[in-house]
Short mmCIF file of C-alpha atoms in Angstrom, two decimals:
data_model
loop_
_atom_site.label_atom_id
_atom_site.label_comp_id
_atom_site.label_asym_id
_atom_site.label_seq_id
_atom_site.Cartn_x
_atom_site.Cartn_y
_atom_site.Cartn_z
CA UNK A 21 15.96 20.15 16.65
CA UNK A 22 19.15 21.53 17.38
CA UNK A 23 19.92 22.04 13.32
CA UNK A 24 17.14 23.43 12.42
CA UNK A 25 16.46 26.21 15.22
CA UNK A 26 20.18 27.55 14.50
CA UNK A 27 19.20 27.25 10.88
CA UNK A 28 15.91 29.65 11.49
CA UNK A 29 18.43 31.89 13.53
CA UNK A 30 20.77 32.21 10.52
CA UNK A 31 18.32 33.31 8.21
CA UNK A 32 15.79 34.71 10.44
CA UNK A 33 13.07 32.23 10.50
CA UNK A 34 10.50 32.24 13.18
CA UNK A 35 9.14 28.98 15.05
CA UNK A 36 5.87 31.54 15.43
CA UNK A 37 5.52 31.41 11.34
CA UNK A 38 5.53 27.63 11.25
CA UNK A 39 2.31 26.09 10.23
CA UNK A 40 2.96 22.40 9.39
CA UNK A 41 5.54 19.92 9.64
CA UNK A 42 5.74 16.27 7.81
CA UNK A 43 7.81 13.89 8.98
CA UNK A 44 8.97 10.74 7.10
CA UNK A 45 10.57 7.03 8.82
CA UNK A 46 9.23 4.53 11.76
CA UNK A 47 11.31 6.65 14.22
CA UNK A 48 9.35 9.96 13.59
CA UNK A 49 6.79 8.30 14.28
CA UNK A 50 7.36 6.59 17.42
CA UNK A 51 9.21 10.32 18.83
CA UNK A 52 5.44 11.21 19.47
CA UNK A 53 7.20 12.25 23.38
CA UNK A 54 10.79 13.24 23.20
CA UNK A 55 11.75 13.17 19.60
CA UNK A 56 11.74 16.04 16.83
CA UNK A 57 7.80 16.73 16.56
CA UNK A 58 6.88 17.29 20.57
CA UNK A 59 10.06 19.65 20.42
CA UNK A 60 8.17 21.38 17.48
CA UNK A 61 5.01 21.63 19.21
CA UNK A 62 6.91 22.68 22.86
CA UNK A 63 7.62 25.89 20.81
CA UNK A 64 4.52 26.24 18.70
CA UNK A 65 1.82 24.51 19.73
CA UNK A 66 -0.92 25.39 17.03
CA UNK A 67 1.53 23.48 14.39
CA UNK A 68 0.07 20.67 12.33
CA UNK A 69 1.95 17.50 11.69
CA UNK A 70 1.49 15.30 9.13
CA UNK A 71 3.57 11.65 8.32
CA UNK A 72 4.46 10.62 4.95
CA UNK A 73 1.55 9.02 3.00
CA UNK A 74 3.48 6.45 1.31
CA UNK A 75 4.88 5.04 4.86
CA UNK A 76 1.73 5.02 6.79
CA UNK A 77 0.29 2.64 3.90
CA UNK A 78 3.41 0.46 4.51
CA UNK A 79 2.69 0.13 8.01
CA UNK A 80 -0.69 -0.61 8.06
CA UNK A 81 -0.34 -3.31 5.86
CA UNK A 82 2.12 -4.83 8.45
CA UNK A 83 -0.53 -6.39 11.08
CA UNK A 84 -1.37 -10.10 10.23
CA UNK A 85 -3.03 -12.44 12.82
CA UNK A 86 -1.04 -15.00 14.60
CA UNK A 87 -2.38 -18.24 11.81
CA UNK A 88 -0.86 -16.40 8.90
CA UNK A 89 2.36 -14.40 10.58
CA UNK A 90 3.61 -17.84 11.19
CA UNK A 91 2.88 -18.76 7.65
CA UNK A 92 4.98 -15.79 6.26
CA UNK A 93 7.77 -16.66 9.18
CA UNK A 94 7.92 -20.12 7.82
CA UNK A 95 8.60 -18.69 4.00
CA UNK A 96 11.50 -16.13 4.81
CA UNK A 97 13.04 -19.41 7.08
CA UNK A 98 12.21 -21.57 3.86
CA UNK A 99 14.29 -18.96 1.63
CA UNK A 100 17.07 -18.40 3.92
CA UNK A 101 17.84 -21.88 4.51
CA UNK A 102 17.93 -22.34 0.50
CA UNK A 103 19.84 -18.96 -0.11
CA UNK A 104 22.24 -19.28 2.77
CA UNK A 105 24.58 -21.54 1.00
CA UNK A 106 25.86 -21.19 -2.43
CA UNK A 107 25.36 -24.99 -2.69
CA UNK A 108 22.04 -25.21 -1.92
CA UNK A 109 21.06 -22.54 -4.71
CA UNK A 110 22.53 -24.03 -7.22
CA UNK A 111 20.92 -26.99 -6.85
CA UNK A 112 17.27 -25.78 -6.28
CA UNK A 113 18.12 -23.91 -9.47
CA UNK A 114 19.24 -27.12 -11.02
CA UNK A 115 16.37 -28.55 -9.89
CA UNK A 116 13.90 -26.35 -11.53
CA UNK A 117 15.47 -26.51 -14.77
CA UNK A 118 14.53 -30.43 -14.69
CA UNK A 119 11.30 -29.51 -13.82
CA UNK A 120 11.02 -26.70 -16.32
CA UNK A 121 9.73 -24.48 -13.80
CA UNK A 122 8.53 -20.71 -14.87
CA UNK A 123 10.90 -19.41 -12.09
CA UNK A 124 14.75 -20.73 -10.93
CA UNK A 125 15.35 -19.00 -8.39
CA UNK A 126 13.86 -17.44 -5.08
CA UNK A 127 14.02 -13.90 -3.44
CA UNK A 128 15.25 -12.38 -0.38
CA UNK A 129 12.97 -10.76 1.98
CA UNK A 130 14.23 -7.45 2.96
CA UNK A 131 12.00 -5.60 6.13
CA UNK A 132 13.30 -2.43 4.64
CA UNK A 133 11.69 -2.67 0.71
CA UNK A 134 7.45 -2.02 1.05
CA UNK A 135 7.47 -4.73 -1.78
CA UNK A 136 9.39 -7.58 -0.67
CA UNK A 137 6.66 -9.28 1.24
CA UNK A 138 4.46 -9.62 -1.58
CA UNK A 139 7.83 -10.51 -4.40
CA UNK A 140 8.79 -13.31 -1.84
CA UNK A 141 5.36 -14.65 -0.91
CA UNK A 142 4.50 -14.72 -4.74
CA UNK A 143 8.04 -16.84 -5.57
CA UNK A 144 7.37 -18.94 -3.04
CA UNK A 145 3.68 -19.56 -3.78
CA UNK A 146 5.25 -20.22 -7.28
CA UNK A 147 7.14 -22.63 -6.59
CA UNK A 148 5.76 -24.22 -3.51
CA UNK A 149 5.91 -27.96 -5.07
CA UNK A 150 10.00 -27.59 -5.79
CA UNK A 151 10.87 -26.67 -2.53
CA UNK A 152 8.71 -29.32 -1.25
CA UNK A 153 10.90 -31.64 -3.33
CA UNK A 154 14.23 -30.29 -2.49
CA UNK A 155 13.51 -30.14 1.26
CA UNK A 156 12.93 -34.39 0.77
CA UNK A 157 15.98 -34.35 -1.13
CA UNK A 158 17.66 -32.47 1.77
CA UNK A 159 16.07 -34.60 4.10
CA UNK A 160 14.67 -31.28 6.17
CA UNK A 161 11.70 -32.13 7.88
CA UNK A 162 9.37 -29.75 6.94
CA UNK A 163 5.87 -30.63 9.23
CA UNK A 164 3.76 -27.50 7.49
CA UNK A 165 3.65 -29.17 4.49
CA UNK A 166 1.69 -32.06 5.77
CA UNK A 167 -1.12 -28.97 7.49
CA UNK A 168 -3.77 -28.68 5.11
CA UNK A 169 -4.40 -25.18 5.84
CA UNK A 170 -0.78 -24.18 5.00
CA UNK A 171 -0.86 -23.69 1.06
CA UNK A 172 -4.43 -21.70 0.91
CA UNK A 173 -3.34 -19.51 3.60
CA UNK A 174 0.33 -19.09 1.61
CA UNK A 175 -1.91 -18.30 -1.16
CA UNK A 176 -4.08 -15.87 0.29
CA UNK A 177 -1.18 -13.92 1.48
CA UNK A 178 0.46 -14.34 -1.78
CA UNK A 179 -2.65 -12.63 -3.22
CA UNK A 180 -3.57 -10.03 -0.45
CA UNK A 181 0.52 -8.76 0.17
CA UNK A 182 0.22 -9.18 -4.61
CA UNK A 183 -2.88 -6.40 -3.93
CA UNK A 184 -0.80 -4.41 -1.62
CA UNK A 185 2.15 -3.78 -3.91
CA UNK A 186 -0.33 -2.50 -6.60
CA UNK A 187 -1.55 0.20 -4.08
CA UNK A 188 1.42 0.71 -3.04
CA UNK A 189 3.33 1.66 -6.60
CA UNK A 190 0.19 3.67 -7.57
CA UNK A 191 1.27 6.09 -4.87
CA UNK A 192 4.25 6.64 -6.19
CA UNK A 193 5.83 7.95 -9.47
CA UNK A 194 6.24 11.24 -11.24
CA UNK A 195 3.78 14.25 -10.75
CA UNK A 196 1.84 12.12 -7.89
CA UNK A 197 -0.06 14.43 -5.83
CA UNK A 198 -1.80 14.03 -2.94
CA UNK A 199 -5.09 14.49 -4.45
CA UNK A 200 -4.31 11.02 -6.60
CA UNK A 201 -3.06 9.21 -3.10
CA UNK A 202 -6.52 10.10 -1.47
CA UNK A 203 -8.92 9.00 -4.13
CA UNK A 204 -6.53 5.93 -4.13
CA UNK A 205 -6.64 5.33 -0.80
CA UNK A 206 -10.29 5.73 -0.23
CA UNK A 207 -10.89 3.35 -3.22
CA UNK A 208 -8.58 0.97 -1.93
CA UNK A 209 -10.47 0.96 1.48
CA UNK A 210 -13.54 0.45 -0.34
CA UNK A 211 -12.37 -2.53 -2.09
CA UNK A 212 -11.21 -3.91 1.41
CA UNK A 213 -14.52 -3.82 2.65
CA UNK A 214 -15.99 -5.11 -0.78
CA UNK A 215 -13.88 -8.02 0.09
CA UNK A 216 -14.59 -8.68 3.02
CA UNK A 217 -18.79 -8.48 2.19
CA UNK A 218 -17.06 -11.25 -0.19
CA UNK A 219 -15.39 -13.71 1.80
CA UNK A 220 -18.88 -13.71 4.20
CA UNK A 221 -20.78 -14.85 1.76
CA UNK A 222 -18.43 -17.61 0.47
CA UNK A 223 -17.06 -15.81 -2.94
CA UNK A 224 -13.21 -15.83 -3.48
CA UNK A 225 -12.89 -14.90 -7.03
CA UNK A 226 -10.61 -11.79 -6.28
CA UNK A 227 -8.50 -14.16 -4.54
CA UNK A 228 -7.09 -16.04 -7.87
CA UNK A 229 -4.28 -18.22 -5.81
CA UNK A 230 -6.71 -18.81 -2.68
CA UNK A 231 -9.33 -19.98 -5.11
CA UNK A 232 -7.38 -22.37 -7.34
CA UNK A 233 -5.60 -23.80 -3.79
CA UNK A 234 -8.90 -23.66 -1.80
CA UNK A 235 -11.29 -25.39 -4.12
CA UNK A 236 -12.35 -29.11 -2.99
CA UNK A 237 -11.20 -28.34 0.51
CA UNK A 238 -13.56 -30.00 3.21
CA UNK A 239 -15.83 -27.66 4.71
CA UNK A 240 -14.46 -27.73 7.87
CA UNK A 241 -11.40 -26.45 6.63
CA UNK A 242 -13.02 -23.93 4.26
CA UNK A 243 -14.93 -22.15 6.97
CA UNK A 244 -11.63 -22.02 9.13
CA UNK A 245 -9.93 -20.14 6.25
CA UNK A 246 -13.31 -18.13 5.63
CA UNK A 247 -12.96 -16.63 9.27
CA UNK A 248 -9.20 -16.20 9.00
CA UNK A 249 -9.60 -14.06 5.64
CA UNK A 250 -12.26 -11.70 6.93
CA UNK A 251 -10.48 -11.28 10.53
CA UNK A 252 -7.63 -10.42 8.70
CA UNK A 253 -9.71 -7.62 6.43
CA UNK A 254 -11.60 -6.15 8.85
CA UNK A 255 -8.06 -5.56 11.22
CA UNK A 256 -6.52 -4.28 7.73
CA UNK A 257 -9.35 -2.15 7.19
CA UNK A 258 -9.07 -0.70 10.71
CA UNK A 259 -5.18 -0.44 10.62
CA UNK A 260 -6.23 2.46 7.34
CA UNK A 261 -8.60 3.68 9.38
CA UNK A 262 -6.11 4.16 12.06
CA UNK A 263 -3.16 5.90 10.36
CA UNK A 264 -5.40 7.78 8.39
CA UNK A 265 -7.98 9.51 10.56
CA UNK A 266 -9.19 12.05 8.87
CA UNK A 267 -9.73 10.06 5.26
CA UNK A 268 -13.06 10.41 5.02
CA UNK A 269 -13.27 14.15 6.39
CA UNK A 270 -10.45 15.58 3.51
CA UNK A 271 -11.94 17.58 0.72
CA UNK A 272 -10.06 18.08 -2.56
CA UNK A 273 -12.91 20.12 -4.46
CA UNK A 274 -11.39 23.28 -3.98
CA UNK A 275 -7.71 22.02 -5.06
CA UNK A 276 -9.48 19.75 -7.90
CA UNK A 277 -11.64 22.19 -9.43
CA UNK A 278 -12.08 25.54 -7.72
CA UNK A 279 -14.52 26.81 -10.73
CA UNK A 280 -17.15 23.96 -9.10
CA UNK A 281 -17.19 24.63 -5.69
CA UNK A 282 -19.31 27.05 -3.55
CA UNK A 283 -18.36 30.88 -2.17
CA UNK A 284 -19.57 28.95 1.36
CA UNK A 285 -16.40 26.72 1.82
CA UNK A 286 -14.04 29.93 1.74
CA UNK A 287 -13.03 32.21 4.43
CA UNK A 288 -15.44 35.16 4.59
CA UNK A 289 -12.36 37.45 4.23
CA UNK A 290 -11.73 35.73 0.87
CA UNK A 291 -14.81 35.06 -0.69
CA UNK A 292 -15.18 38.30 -3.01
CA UNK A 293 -11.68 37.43 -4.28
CA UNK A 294 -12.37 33.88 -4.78
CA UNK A 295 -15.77 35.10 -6.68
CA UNK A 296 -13.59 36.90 -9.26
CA UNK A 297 -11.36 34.57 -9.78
CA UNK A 298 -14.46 32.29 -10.33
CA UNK A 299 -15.46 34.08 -12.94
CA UNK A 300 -12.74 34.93 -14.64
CA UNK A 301 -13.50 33.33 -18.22
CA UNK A 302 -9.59 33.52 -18.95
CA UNK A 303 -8.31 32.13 -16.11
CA UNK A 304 -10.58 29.41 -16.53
CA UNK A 305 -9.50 28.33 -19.93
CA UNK A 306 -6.36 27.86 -19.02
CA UNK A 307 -7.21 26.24 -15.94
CA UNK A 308 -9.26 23.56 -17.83
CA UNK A 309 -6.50 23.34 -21.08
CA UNK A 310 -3.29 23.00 -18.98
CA UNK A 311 -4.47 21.07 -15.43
CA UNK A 312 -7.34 19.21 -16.44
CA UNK A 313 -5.32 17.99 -19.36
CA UNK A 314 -1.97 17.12 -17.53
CA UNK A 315 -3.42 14.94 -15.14
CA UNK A 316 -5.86 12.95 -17.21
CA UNK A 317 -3.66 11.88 -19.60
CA UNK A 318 -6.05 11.37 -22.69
CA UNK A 319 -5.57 13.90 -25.56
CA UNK A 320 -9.63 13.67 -26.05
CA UNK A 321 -10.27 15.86 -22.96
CA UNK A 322 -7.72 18.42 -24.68
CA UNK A 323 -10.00 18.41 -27.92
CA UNK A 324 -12.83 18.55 -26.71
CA UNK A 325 -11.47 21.44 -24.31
CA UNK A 326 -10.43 23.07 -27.72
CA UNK A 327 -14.18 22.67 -29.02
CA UNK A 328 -14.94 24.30 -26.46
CA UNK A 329 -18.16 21.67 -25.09
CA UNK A 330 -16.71 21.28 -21.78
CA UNK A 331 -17.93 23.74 -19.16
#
């Protein structure tokens, strides 16, 4: 706070202009008391503070229910125990080769990378049966093996944390704006709750691993994981829900396409200004040629543009 208020003094910057601030990390986060943004608002309270997009996705994704946090504890132990010594690597890796498994090799889970979960449930998942076999070989007793309940729920979160890491590079990448990480978000939300209307009525197709592992379980057990899965969607679905608030109450029209929208949504001040710029003919040409074009991608909007058929 410190930096930046003798920063505004050097080149005569006012807290009183400041309108927004975004923040990015676990620790801005957590400052909601004593760190940088109540210092903000101390000096101007009417500022608005926002927390990088990207980040709040990663930690929503991190709640998981007791059942299946222990099955992701048990992989990282699984992987550290066959990582930890050169030894042991080389002859998992050995090991596979005999076996002429697709993968030789397994991956570090780092807290710090939003993708490692899914990369290390995936390659374990993967290759599940080998480590069972070295384990023997080691003679490590390894008593979640023998639970019945401990491969579909690996695969589940193989194939939930696999979905995640989609979302999660779709966010990201050149000319991403934030117009692209709502509808993502909200369609991603959607398909949460798609899922879950799923699971409840017994259909795990979208679950590819969880269905191939799952199938010929007794019913017992199959109702068990059933309850587990939607739990587990509903709490992710609320964990969006919680970091992003005001989802449902954003609207892009005006940003997306101001020629569309209504005088009604604009200041009062502004709306004669906003009416000529409406209908300004020129200014919407190159409106439709240049942004419309740039974000979709396909060269047919651009010719049909140039026919001049899209209004």
């Amino acid at each position: 706070m410190k930096k930046v208020t003798d920063y505004f003094s050097e080149v005569g910057l006012s807290w009183e202009n400041v309108c927004a601030v975004c923040t990015y990390g676990e620790y801005a986060m957590l400052g909601s008391k004593s760190g940088f943004v109540a210092r903000v608002k101390a000096i101007a309270p009417g500022v608005t503070v926002t927390h990088c997009m990207i980040h709040r996705q990663a930690l929503a994704s991190r709640t998981l229910p007791r059942e299946l946090q222990a099955i992701l504890d048990n992989a990282i132990k699984i992987v550290n125990y066959v990582k930890a010594m050169p030894v042991n690597t080389r002859l998992f890796k050995e090991l596979c080769k005999d076996l002429d498994s697709e993968h030789q090799v397994l991956l570090f889970y780092t807290k710090v990378r939003w993708l490692s979960k899914g990369n290390v449930l995936n390659r374990v998942f993967e290759l599940r049966q080998e480590l069972k076999m070295f384990l023997d070989m080691q003679d490590k007793e390894a008593i979640f093996f023998s639970d019945p309940l401990w491969e579909p729920r690996l695969a589940y979160l193989a194939n939930i944390f696999d979905q995640l890491n989609k979302f999660n590079l779709k966010l990201q990448g050149k000319d991403t704006t934030v117009i692209h990480f709502v509808d993502t978000l909200r369609a991603f939300v959607a398909k949460i709750k798609n899922w879950t209307r799923k699971v409840s009525s017994g259909i795990f197709v979208m679950f590819e691993k969880f269905s191939e592992v799952a199938e010929g379980e007794e019913e017992e057990i199959e109702s068990c994981l059933q309850n587990e899965i939607i739990s587990h969607l509903q709490n992710l679905c609320q964990e969006f829900s919680r970091y992003f608030p005001d989802l449902e109450v954003i609207d892009m029209s005006l940003v997306r396409n101001p020629f569309n929208v209504k005088p009604d949504i604009i200041p009062d001040s502004d709306q004669d200004e906003f009416l000529e710029m409406k209908f300004d003919s020129g200014m919407k040409d190159f409106f439709l040629k240049n942004i419309l074009y740039r974000n979709s991608g396909h060269k047919q909007v651009y010719h049909i543009l140039e026919l001049g058929s899209l209004d």
